Amino acid sequence: MEAICMTKKHACPTYPHFLHGADYNPEQWIDTKEIWDVDMDLMHKANCNEMTVGIFSWAKLEPKEDQYDFSFLDEIIEKVAANGGKVILATPSGARPHWMADKYPEVLRVGPDGVKEHFRARHNHCFTSPIYREKVQKINRLLAQRYGNHPAVVAWHISNEFGGECYCEKCQNAFRDYLRKKFHNDIGALNRAYWTTFWSHTYDSFDQIEAPSPITETGIHGLNLDWRRFVSQQTTDFIRCEIAPIREFSPHLPITTNMMFEHYGADYHQMAEVLDIASWDSYPEWHNGDDADIAQKTAFWHDLYRSLKQRPFLLMESTPSLVNWKPYNKPKRPGLDVLSSIQAVAHGSDSVQYFQWRKGRGSSEKFHGAVVGHDGTENTRVFQSVKTTGAVLQKIDEIAGTVTNARVAVIFSWENMWALDDCQGYANAGKKYWENVYAYHRVFWENGIDCDVVSPHADLSKYNLVVAPMLYLTDAETVANLKGYVFQGGCLYGTYMLGTVDGNDLCYLGGIPAGELKEVFGIVAEEIDTLYPTERQHAEVKGQCHELVDYCEVIHLNGANALATYLDGYYKGMCAVSEHHYGKGRAIYQACRDSGSLKDTVLRQLLQELDIQGNLAGETLPHGVTAHSRTDGEHTYLFLENYSATEPAELVLPGQMDNLLTGETTDLCHLAPYSFAIYRSK
Ligand SMILES: [Zn+2]
């Protein structure tokens, strides 16, 4: 296993501290600039040290084509700097000026129905348009030349929340070129990979190919998957284009773009390759059900963003109170507001940042939460909770840049999700991929175990245990990676559907799981029973009965032994969970979906056998309580979090530790409802 990292990896190396700040739109207040000075005063009072500016400023920066005016940005960056603050500078491509859409309609996106959009909204440009790329590069170059070495600027924020796809002729041609390259200009190879003999849908040339849409071909799963891949690649290529001039004039500053929760349209594992650091916008629906569930799902995404670059990430946006775009918009309750911010830090963030600093007066985000409300004062509960969060970050500043050394990982794959969603079979009402990946991550969260979330192509060698839920699409690289991991001594936990289709979404022949994975797991799967929503089956582990839902796969042992056995159905008495030793490692296969207790029982047993302990070893954590850690290689920093609204928790620490918030040394922790504590090892 890999040696533990001994050095800090600050997200922003030129400012090795926590960032605490917000998206700031001073250009919306350019006619009442006295408010800018009020903002600087309030920023100081809120214990904020950073502002993210320029995200939607293009119309102010280039009011007419090639006529630039950087005066407002000059002024505001100097004001923030004079106030002791730092700046994350955004490129403005998330929304364009009207003149550009008028003069160059090719920048406007075309929908799947073939209709070109008018000037409207945001995040709706064509990623292929050479003119849009040229305009973006030009303004990015000017920004990088002007501000790229400014001492207050600590990072670059590329555009905003990339997403969506364009169906214009330029994008269609780029898709055809993408396929020509992939299939070496051999249309026969494409037809074989896409199984197009089906329904006589064989292509005669690449020119016949159209992007899948409601009015074109959607029945060829390989085509659908490649369109998703193309959109993801084209988006990433657009980001690469944005980055090029910034790298040239501002090579020392890290570059990121803000990613999202459960984002569907782009493979973030691919997108992260062109970024220096990951960052994301976190907007959980707190207080809608059990906050422990919501905290754990949010933790999954924090873990994923930390794992993307294997270093601290930035929480780029979060609301200090509520949002305005969900069906119901509820403010965070007292306590949970600060706790939810510190949660990001517990999972490896080097920042807590909000959208937005000050509420605008008009347009669609006027009721979105902000640090400063329409009252314009520091006298609100929200402002005071932001101030509290800032004070906490100041007290724990030594933790900035520290890393997380997880010994377990859960595999999540965008390609797998796209293929699963597209496949017609199993339960067409919903495959529930995200929910089931969360369910395995939850076991670790509940046990206070740090967990990475990684791609199936990731280097797995540093993990003692890797869980691969529902890994239906398993390309050749993944098969080799998983096999090598187990052979070298890893413990791999696979489930039903593993290794069903290859990278072209073609079913593997010769039985599943794919190819050599049958040897790794020592099983072969025959068929899968899809249960109706109210139907339940059961499996038994050492005399304990566990409830099964949705899927029961019938597997045959071929060298493996059974850890669990089906109790119902025509497969009664057959293996439900298998275990097989392979090389220096072992492979567990869970053939069924359970409602919680089966995976919990098997995984807890495995954790014990592998000597993987939680951050509070020996403690059974109460419901809603979790523990996470970061380290600089010398000290362990322990974060304890309680997401219960009503129940306090008493916890025993692993020895005497320093409480970084109170200064006391103790081996006991009392956590009030909706609260947290942060300790440093001696
Ligand atoms: Zn386009």
XYZ file of C-alpha atoms and ligand atoms in Angstrom:
683
model
C 0.000 0.000 0.000
C 1.137 3.572 -0.787
C 3.014 5.643 1.783
C 1.030 8.290 3.647
C 1.376 11.815 2.232
C 3.434 13.967 4.590
C 2.943 17.371 3.040
C 0.091 19.819 2.767
C -1.524 20.384 -0.616
C -3.254 23.756 -0.345
C -5.969 24.315 -2.925
C -4.590 27.819 -3.519
C -0.814 27.589 -2.971
C -0.266 31.374 -2.986
C -2.728 31.723 -0.093
C -2.198 28.752 2.232
C -5.276 29.394 4.402
C -8.970 28.645 4.371
C -10.961 30.829 2.015
C -14.229 32.179 3.387
C -16.191 34.254 0.943
C -18.866 34.494 -1.693
C -19.829 35.123 -5.286
C -19.940 38.878 -5.535
C -21.660 40.898 -8.269
C -20.656 44.529 -7.635
C -21.530 45.401 -11.238
C -25.200 45.042 -10.256
C -24.666 47.984 -7.878
C -22.549 50.155 -10.144
C -25.070 53.021 -9.958
C -24.932 53.050 -6.146
C -21.234 52.512 -5.584
C -21.407 53.634 -1.976
C -22.713 50.108 -1.399
C -19.302 48.763 -2.432
C -17.770 50.433 0.620
C -20.536 49.049 2.820
C -19.739 45.616 1.398
C -16.075 45.947 2.306
C -17.009 46.841 5.866
C -19.503 43.961 6.105
C -17.012 41.534 4.556
C -14.645 42.322 7.394
C -17.409 41.966 9.998
C -18.493 38.602 8.548
C -14.958 37.200 8.945
C -14.818 36.764 5.178
C -11.480 36.935 3.358
C -12.417 36.257 -0.263
C -14.719 37.369 -3.063
C -15.358 35.551 -6.342
C -15.922 38.180 -9.019
C -16.537 38.490 -12.726
C -18.720 35.420 -13.286
C -21.434 37.178 -15.290
C -19.661 40.445 -16.116
C -19.110 40.176 -19.858
C -21.556 42.914 -20.876
C -19.797 45.338 -18.501
C -16.272 44.256 -19.538
C -16.934 44.366 -23.288
C -20.015 46.550 -23.790
C -19.407 46.709 -27.542
C -17.394 44.351 -29.682
C -13.662 44.841 -29.049
C -14.346 47.840 -26.779
C -13.238 46.856 -23.318
C -13.799 48.550 -19.988
C -12.098 46.962 -16.997
C -12.586 49.948 -14.706
C -15.160 48.352 -12.386
C -13.050 45.212 -12.023
C -9.890 47.287 -11.418
C -11.669 49.190 -8.689
C -13.305 46.254 -6.954
C -10.168 44.085 -6.931
C -8.245 46.966 -5.359
C -10.985 47.472 -2.774
C -11.011 43.795 -1.803
C -7.208 43.766 -1.657
C -7.108 46.944 0.456
C -9.607 45.261 2.781
C -7.168 42.381 3.278
C -9.166 40.062 1.077
C -8.377 37.716 -1.780
C -10.096 37.272 -5.132
C -11.056 34.275 -7.199
C -11.415 35.691 -10.692
C -13.948 34.174 -13.051
C -14.003 34.143 -16.814
C -17.313 35.553 -18.068
C -18.369 32.904 -20.609
C -21.333 31.601 -18.591
C -23.451 34.325 -20.214
C -22.761 36.519 -23.229
C -23.556 40.117 -24.208
C -26.528 40.784 -26.465
C -24.400 42.221 -29.274
C -22.618 38.911 -29.694
C -25.820 36.914 -30.170
C -27.092 39.546 -32.600
C -23.971 39.652 -34.746
C -22.926 35.997 -34.469
C -26.015 33.774 -34.193
C -23.782 30.694 -34.409
C -22.926 31.156 -30.717
C -26.550 30.387 -29.831
C -27.396 26.824 -28.936
C -29.668 24.612 -31.029
C -32.013 22.309 -29.096
C -32.625 18.592 -29.717
C -35.690 19.568 -31.783
C -33.436 21.501 -34.170
C -34.708 24.919 -33.043
C -32.094 27.614 -32.413
C -32.537 29.584 -29.208
C -32.974 33.343 -29.207
C -30.884 35.511 -26.891
C -31.922 34.455 -23.407
C -30.843 32.873 -20.137
C -27.275 31.617 -19.590
C -25.178 28.460 -19.966
C -26.667 28.041 -23.424
C -23.921 28.626 -25.956
C -22.533 26.294 -28.575
C -19.306 24.727 -27.313
C -18.114 24.067 -30.876
C -18.612 27.560 -32.378
C -15.182 28.870 -33.482
C -16.389 32.435 -32.980
C -17.496 31.801 -29.402
C -14.184 30.114 -28.651
C -12.291 33.012 -30.225
C -14.259 35.629 -28.264
C -13.791 33.718 -25.012
C -10.064 33.315 -25.570
C -9.701 36.991 -26.364
C -11.343 38.264 -23.193
C -9.678 35.567 -21.073
C -6.292 36.646 -22.429
C -6.988 40.274 -21.513
C -8.120 39.265 -18.028
C -5.055 37.074 -17.511
C -2.688 39.792 -18.764
C -4.303 42.403 -16.535
C -4.923 40.440 -13.331
C -2.991 37.182 -13.674
C -0.168 38.354 -11.421
C -2.184 40.546 -9.080
C -1.233 39.616 -5.513
C -4.885 39.489 -4.417
C -5.931 36.992 -7.100
C -5.485 33.430 -5.816
C -7.309 31.245 -8.365
C -9.171 31.191 -11.675
C -12.816 30.167 -11.949
C -13.604 29.069 -15.504
C -17.104 30.080 -16.613
C -19.926 28.705 -14.469
C -21.670 25.348 -13.994
C -20.943 23.877 -17.439
C -23.769 21.760 -18.790
C -26.098 20.971 -21.641
C -25.530 20.181 -25.272
C -25.972 21.779 -28.664
C -27.396 20.122 -31.798
C -26.309 22.692 -34.398
C -24.675 21.565 -37.627
C -21.216 22.494 -36.303
C -21.735 20.225 -33.297
C -23.173 17.449 -35.498
C -20.095 17.631 -37.733
C -17.791 17.627 -34.734
C -19.602 14.513 -33.471
C -19.072 12.825 -36.857
C -15.374 13.720 -36.709
C -15.200 12.334 -33.174
C -16.623 9.028 -34.446
C -14.367 8.986 -37.536
C -11.389 9.267 -35.224
C -12.659 6.682 -32.765
C -13.396 4.126 -35.469
C -10.368 4.972 -37.648
C -12.629 6.170 -40.450
C -14.037 2.633 -40.820
C -17.844 2.753 -40.958
C -17.929 -1.042 -40.839
C -16.187 -0.964 -37.471
C -18.793 1.504 -36.223
C -21.636 -0.687 -37.478
C -20.195 -3.728 -35.728
C -19.635 -1.810 -32.487
C -23.155 -0.362 -32.630
C -24.895 -3.640 -33.649
C -26.707 -1.720 -36.386
C -27.846 -4.793 -38.316
C -30.692 -4.650 -35.819
C -33.747 -3.104 -37.527
C -31.639 -2.569 -40.700
C -30.183 0.619 -39.270
C -26.764 0.085 -40.836
C -24.862 3.280 -41.689
C -23.294 3.630 -45.148
C -21.121 6.594 -44.173
C -20.238 8.802 -41.231
C -22.122 11.632 -42.945
C -25.407 9.844 -42.207
C -24.883 9.960 -38.472
C -26.996 12.362 -36.449
C -26.956 13.056 -32.743
C -29.646 11.068 -30.936
C -32.717 13.212 -30.246
C -36.505 12.880 -30.179
C -36.571 13.240 -33.987
C -33.569 11.035 -34.815
C -32.118 7.637 -33.920
C -32.251 6.735 -30.234
C -32.412 2.937 -30.354
C -28.678 2.364 -30.864
C -27.227 2.280 -27.392
C -23.615 2.566 -28.545
C -24.516 5.734 -30.457
C -26.322 7.199 -27.448
C -23.331 6.447 -25.243
C -20.862 7.949 -27.701
C -23.011 11.098 -27.976
C -22.808 11.470 -24.187
C -19.057 10.932 -24.354
C -18.750 13.448 -27.177
C -20.747 16.116 -25.317
C -18.565 15.571 -22.262
C -15.385 15.717 -24.325
C -16.533 18.797 -26.262
C -17.353 20.583 -23.011
C -13.946 19.646 -21.638
C -12.293 20.778 -24.854
C -14.068 24.129 -24.546
C -12.667 24.448 -21.015
C -9.212 23.587 -22.353
C -9.662 26.388 -24.895
C -10.641 28.814 -22.100
C -7.641 27.795 -20.026
C -4.942 28.174 -22.713
C -4.485 31.982 -22.552
C -4.743 31.962 -18.754
C -1.948 29.401 -18.456
C 0.159 31.606 -20.713
C -0.084 34.758 -18.591
C -0.937 33.402 -15.142
C 0.841 30.063 -14.898
C 1.241 30.033 -11.114
C -2.447 30.210 -10.155
C -4.687 27.137 -9.877
C -7.582 26.803 -12.305
C -10.961 25.308 -11.526
C -14.573 25.317 -12.643
C -17.554 24.871 -10.369
C -19.178 21.458 -10.670
C -22.564 20.318 -9.385
C -24.563 17.762 -7.374
C -25.743 14.688 -9.321
C -24.703 16.367 -12.544
C -25.647 14.123 -15.446
C -24.292 15.629 -18.643
C -20.504 15.578 -18.237
C -18.041 12.998 -16.984
C -16.321 14.933 -14.218
C -13.532 12.350 -14.032
C -12.644 13.409 -17.570
C -13.247 17.128 -16.993
C -11.017 17.144 -13.906
C -8.025 16.156 -16.029
C -7.749 19.712 -17.419
C -8.236 21.397 -14.013
C -5.737 21.989 -11.197
C -8.270 21.765 -8.402
C -11.852 20.589 -8.110
C -14.612 22.821 -6.806
C -18.360 22.446 -6.538
C -21.662 24.065 -5.698
C -23.469 22.292 -2.864
C -27.183 22.877 -2.307
C -28.631 19.993 -0.260
C -32.340 20.013 0.549
C -31.885 20.150 4.325
C -34.823 19.456 6.631
C -36.703 17.540 3.925
C -36.758 14.218 5.785
C -33.914 12.846 7.893
C -30.985 15.288 7.913
C -28.623 12.346 8.503
C -29.609 10.984 5.061
C -29.080 14.387 3.472
C -25.734 14.842 5.228
C -24.522 11.457 4.021
C -25.495 12.105 0.382
C -23.760 15.471 0.563
C -20.720 13.762 2.105
C -20.615 11.412 -0.896
C -20.206 14.395 -3.239
C -17.642 16.099 -1.014
C -15.708 12.813 -1.072
C -16.014 12.589 -4.851
C -14.691 16.116 -5.374
C -11.785 15.531 -2.990
C -10.997 12.277 -4.798
C -11.115 13.889 -8.272
C -7.697 15.484 -7.773
C -6.655 13.594 -4.614
C -6.140 16.878 -2.816
C -8.188 19.548 -1.025
C -11.036 20.946 -3.093
C -13.011 24.189 -2.836
C -16.609 24.480 -1.756
C -17.243 27.170 -4.368
C -20.913 27.838 -3.686
C -23.387 27.033 -0.938
C -26.266 29.017 0.396
C -25.904 30.639 3.789
C -29.671 30.204 4.254
C -31.980 29.040 1.446
C -32.185 28.785 -2.331
C -35.021 30.020 -4.538
C -35.162 27.372 -7.266
C -36.454 24.237 -5.533
C -40.139 23.328 -5.205
C -39.976 24.416 -1.545
C -37.241 26.706 -0.215
C -36.539 26.367 3.482
C -33.832 28.273 5.406
C -31.194 26.206 7.159
C -32.021 25.878 10.841
C -29.755 27.447 13.489
C -26.758 25.214 14.076
C -27.174 23.280 10.839
C -26.155 26.424 8.923
C -22.637 26.399 10.384
C -22.465 22.590 10.647
C -23.218 22.152 6.932
C -20.371 24.547 6.085
C -17.885 22.780 8.335
C -18.967 19.439 6.832
C -17.238 20.426 3.586
C -14.031 21.175 5.497
C -14.259 17.847 7.327
C -14.265 16.121 3.926
C -11.286 18.043 2.550
C -12.437 21.471 1.414
C -10.036 24.398 1.791
C -12.926 26.848 1.607
C -16.452 27.740 2.603
C -17.962 30.001 -0.036
C -21.483 31.167 -0.589
C -23.763 32.141 -3.356
C -24.240 35.008 -2.972
C -22.672 37.876 -1.079
C -25.486 40.401 -1.524
C -29.023 39.787 -2.761
C -29.825 41.572 -5.996
C -32.964 43.682 -6.203
C -34.378 42.181 -9.359
C -34.420 39.277 -11.788
C -34.527 35.591 -11.073
C -32.189 35.337 -8.102
C -33.539 38.196 -6.004
C -34.861 35.773 -3.369
C -31.857 33.427 -3.361
C -30.101 33.357 -0.013
C -27.184 35.744 0.521
C -24.826 36.762 3.274
C -26.239 40.294 3.053
C -29.991 40.530 2.577
C -32.145 43.346 1.253
C -31.927 44.976 4.688
C -28.235 45.564 3.949
C -27.069 45.058 7.538
C -25.151 42.682 9.777
C -28.185 42.268 12.045
C -29.603 39.087 10.584
C -29.374 35.523 11.835
C -27.855 34.523 8.494
C -25.118 37.147 8.638
C -24.265 36.184 12.208
C -24.026 32.469 11.338
C -21.650 33.328 8.467
C -19.593 35.347 10.923
C -19.493 32.322 13.264
C -18.333 30.042 10.436
C -15.574 32.521 9.615
C -14.446 32.571 13.232
C -14.282 28.750 13.250
C -12.188 28.729 10.072
C -9.769 31.220 11.620
C -9.338 29.000 14.688
C -8.635 25.880 12.626
C -6.501 27.520 9.947
C -3.653 25.048 10.491
C -5.919 22.394 8.910
C -5.987 24.131 5.509
C -4.080 22.088 2.946
C -4.175 18.872 4.955
C -5.253 15.715 3.182
C -7.464 12.697 3.720
C -5.935 9.251 3.634
C -8.869 6.972 2.928
C -8.350 3.216 3.031
C -11.670 2.450 1.373
C -13.204 3.643 -1.885
C -16.510 3.424 -3.702
C -16.458 3.370 -7.498
C -18.773 5.743 -9.364
C -18.811 6.050 -13.151
C -20.654 8.506 -15.365
C -20.359 6.185 -18.390
C -21.861 3.373 -16.369
C -24.743 5.619 -15.311
C -25.482 6.658 -18.900
C -25.396 3.063 -20.137
C -27.550 1.790 -17.276
C -30.150 4.502 -17.785
C -30.280 3.802 -21.503
C -30.557 0.040 -21.274
C -33.975 -1.473 -21.730
C -34.224 -4.227 -19.175
C -34.168 -4.871 -15.434
C -36.599 -2.294 -13.953
C -37.284 0.250 -16.674
C -39.019 2.400 -14.082
C -35.578 3.261 -12.708
C -32.261 1.576 -12.102
C -31.526 3.707 -8.987
C -27.774 3.798 -9.603
C -27.054 6.912 -7.570
C -29.192 5.717 -4.658
C -27.368 2.417 -4.532
C -23.902 3.905 -4.705
C -24.965 6.164 -1.841
C -26.178 3.112 0.080
C -22.701 1.531 0.107
C -20.992 4.827 0.928
C -23.432 5.163 3.807
C -21.980 2.149 5.622
C -18.633 3.935 5.847
C -20.190 7.289 6.779
C -22.156 5.701 9.609
C -19.000 4.060 10.923
C -16.963 7.259 10.766
C -14.641 5.868 8.092
C -13.065 8.188 5.504
C -13.989 7.018 1.996
C -12.857 8.097 -1.462
C -15.190 8.056 -4.464
C -13.248 7.121 -7.591
C -13.492 6.199 -11.252
C -13.215 2.531 -12.304
C -9.942 3.480 -14.017
C -8.410 4.993 -10.859
C -5.284 3.659 -9.187
C -6.828 1.429 -6.516
C -3.578 0.216 -4.983
C -3.764 2.408 -1.859
C -7.169 1.069 -0.797
C -7.703 -1.983 1.379
C -11.332 -2.244 0.305
C -13.044 -1.100 -2.898
C -16.799 -1.322 -3.498
C -18.082 -1.341 -7.080
C -21.895 -1.144 -6.962
C -23.872 -1.958 -10.149
C -20.842 -1.655 -12.425
C -22.827 -2.792 -15.460
C -20.519 -1.197 -18.051
C -17.068 -2.644 -17.495
C -14.666 -1.848 -20.307
C -11.447 -3.751 -20.931
C -9.392 -1.240 -18.922
C -11.718 -1.640 -15.943
C -11.624 -5.438 -16.127
C -7.817 -5.315 -16.062
C -7.787 -2.729 -13.259
C -10.156 -4.681 -10.998
C -8.402 -7.966 -11.675
C -4.983 -6.465 -10.967
C -6.230 -4.844 -7.769
C -7.460 -8.148 -6.328
C -4.485 -10.111 -7.592
C -2.124 -7.723 -5.798
C -3.962 -8.120 -2.498
C -6.986 -5.804 -2.591
C -10.473 -6.675 -1.399
C -13.070 -5.956 -4.077
C -16.808 -5.891 -3.347
C -18.886 -6.193 -6.539
C -22.616 -6.515 -6.991
C -25.324 -7.747 -9.378
C -24.950 -6.474 -12.985
C -21.145 -6.265 -12.710
C -19.431 -6.714 -16.067
C -22.539 -7.041 -18.234
C -21.565 -4.832 -21.210
C -18.314 -3.608 -22.703
C -17.198 -0.074 -23.561
C -19.406 -0.049 -26.667
C -22.442 -1.138 -24.643
C -22.306 -4.590 -26.246
C -23.149 -7.544 -24.011
C -20.197 -9.714 -23.042
C -20.323 -13.225 -24.468
C -19.309 -16.315 -22.550
C -21.162 -15.476 -19.360
C -20.917 -12.662 -16.849
C -19.220 -11.056 -15.047
C -17.053 -10.153 -18.003
C -14.138 -12.300 -19.074
C -11.512 -12.791 -16.404
C -13.731 -11.274 -13.715
C -15.446 -14.672 -13.568
C -12.134 -16.095 -12.342
C -11.628 -13.220 -9.926
C -15.025 -13.685 -8.297
C -15.222 -17.464 -8.785
C -18.826 -17.248 -9.928
C -20.924 -17.062 -13.059
C -24.230 -15.208 -13.189
C -27.136 -16.805 -15.037
C -30.201 -14.557 -14.815
C -31.695 -11.780 -12.735
C -35.113 -11.575 -11.100
C -36.572 -8.060 -11.015
C -38.931 -7.655 -8.070
C -42.066 -5.523 -8.191
C -41.900 -2.444 -5.944
C -43.869 -4.005 -3.096
C -42.289 -7.462 -3.457
C -39.729 -8.633 -0.895
C -37.376 -11.598 -0.795
C -34.914 -12.579 1.905
C -31.396 -13.837 2.410
C -29.712 -15.346 5.414
C -26.245 -14.693 6.866
C -25.224 -16.814 9.865
C -28.821 -17.307 10.956
C -29.810 -13.651 10.474
C -32.537 -12.841 7.936
C -32.168 -9.755 5.697
C -34.740 -8.125 3.434
C -34.097 -7.964 -0.311
C -35.635 -5.524 -2.786
C -35.644 -4.882 -6.541
C -33.093 -7.454 -7.779
C -32.137 -11.055 -7.034
C -29.513 -12.399 -9.393
C -29.052 -16.146 -9.764
C -25.381 -17.052 -9.594
C -23.464 -20.313 -9.650
C -20.384 -20.863 -7.535
C -17.284 -21.760 -9.474
C -14.642 -21.750 -6.775
C -16.240 -19.162 -4.477
C -18.016 -19.962 -1.223
C -21.349 -18.605 -0.066
C -21.546 -15.949 2.660
C -25.313 -15.507 2.294
C -28.095 -17.715 0.946
C -31.482 -16.918 -0.599
C -34.465 -17.903 1.563
C -37.254 -17.462 -1.012
C -38.177 -17.949 -4.627
C -37.042 -20.559 -7.101
C -33.479 -19.671 -6.131
C -34.067 -20.591 -2.465
C -30.915 -22.179 -1.057
C -28.659 -20.662 -3.714
C -25.865 -18.217 -3.030
C -26.826 -14.547 -2.484
C -23.368 -13.269 -1.459
C -20.146 -15.034 -2.427
C -16.511 -14.784 -1.412
C -13.503 -15.895 -3.434
C -9.776 -15.699 -2.833
C -7.812 -14.703 -5.918
C -4.109 -13.949 -6.097
C -3.191 -12.201 -2.853
C -6.657 -10.707 -2.450
C -10.314 -11.612 -2.407
C -13.493 -10.722 -4.192
C -16.975 -10.485 -2.642
C -20.045 -10.560 -4.886
C -23.456 -9.431 -3.646
C -25.973 -10.839 -6.124
C -29.013 -9.051 -4.703
C -30.137 -5.574 -3.693
C -30.941 -5.315 0.001
C -32.790 -2.677 1.963
C -29.803 -1.988 4.215
C -28.955 -4.669 6.730
C -27.374 -7.301 4.456
C -24.680 -5.039 3.037
C -24.173 -3.518 6.456
C -23.582 -6.954 8.017
C -21.225 -8.220 5.314
C -19.254 -4.988 5.065
C -18.876 -4.601 8.845
C -17.487 -8.130 8.996
C -15.062 -7.302 6.176
C -13.950 -4.076 7.863
C -13.186 -6.061 10.994
C -11.226 -8.695 9.081
C -9.269 -6.025 7.194
C -8.644 -4.086 10.422
C -10.196 -0.928 8.995
C -11.410 1.124 11.926
C -13.450 4.286 12.021
C -12.057 7.588 13.209
C -13.593 6.770 16.585
C -12.381 3.185 16.797
C -14.520 0.998 19.004
C -17.346 3.549 19.232
C -20.752 2.736 17.771
C -21.849 6.112 16.492
C -25.416 7.221 17.257
C -27.763 7.802 14.326
C -26.865 11.044 12.559
C -23.370 11.254 14.046
C -20.232 10.775 11.964
C -16.484 11.297 12.222
C -13.983 12.339 9.551
C -10.323 13.195 9.532
C -7.600 15.127 7.745
C -3.885 14.937 8.336
C -0.644 16.787 7.670
C 1.272 13.563 8.242
C 2.127 14.578 11.795
C -1.231 15.368 13.369
C -4.628 13.879 12.819
C -7.447 16.409 12.738
C -10.721 14.861 13.816
C -14.121 16.309 12.880
C -17.166 15.039 14.780
C -20.565 16.039 13.379
C -24.080 15.578 14.761
C -26.933 15.979 12.266
C -29.700 15.201 14.760
C -32.022 18.140 15.381
C -32.914 16.906 18.859
C -30.460 14.329 20.230
C -27.094 15.213 21.781
C -24.263 12.674 21.638
C -21.537 11.643 24.088
C -18.420 10.240 22.417
C -15.093 8.884 23.612
C -12.090 10.163 21.659
C -9.135 7.940 20.708
C -7.000 9.341 23.525
C -6.337 12.857 24.768
C -6.827 15.451 22.010
C -6.770 19.241 21.732
C -10.127 20.839 21.037
C -9.242 23.495 18.468
C -12.366 25.541 19.196
C -12.202 25.666 23.004
C -8.484 25.112 23.608
C -9.089 22.355 26.151
C -7.438 18.939 26.125
C -9.831 16.061 26.568
C -10.730 12.490 25.672
C -14.480 13.070 25.791
C -16.768 14.885 23.383
C -20.251 16.231 24.018
C -22.060 17.102 20.799
C -25.241 19.141 21.053
C -27.882 18.664 18.321
C -26.801 20.202 14.974
C -23.256 20.768 16.177
C -19.663 19.733 15.571
C -16.285 19.560 17.268
C -12.760 19.633 15.849
C -9.738 18.049 17.534
C -6.017 17.699 16.918
C -4.097 14.622 17.985
C -1.285 15.123 20.508
Zn -23.387 23.814 -31.621
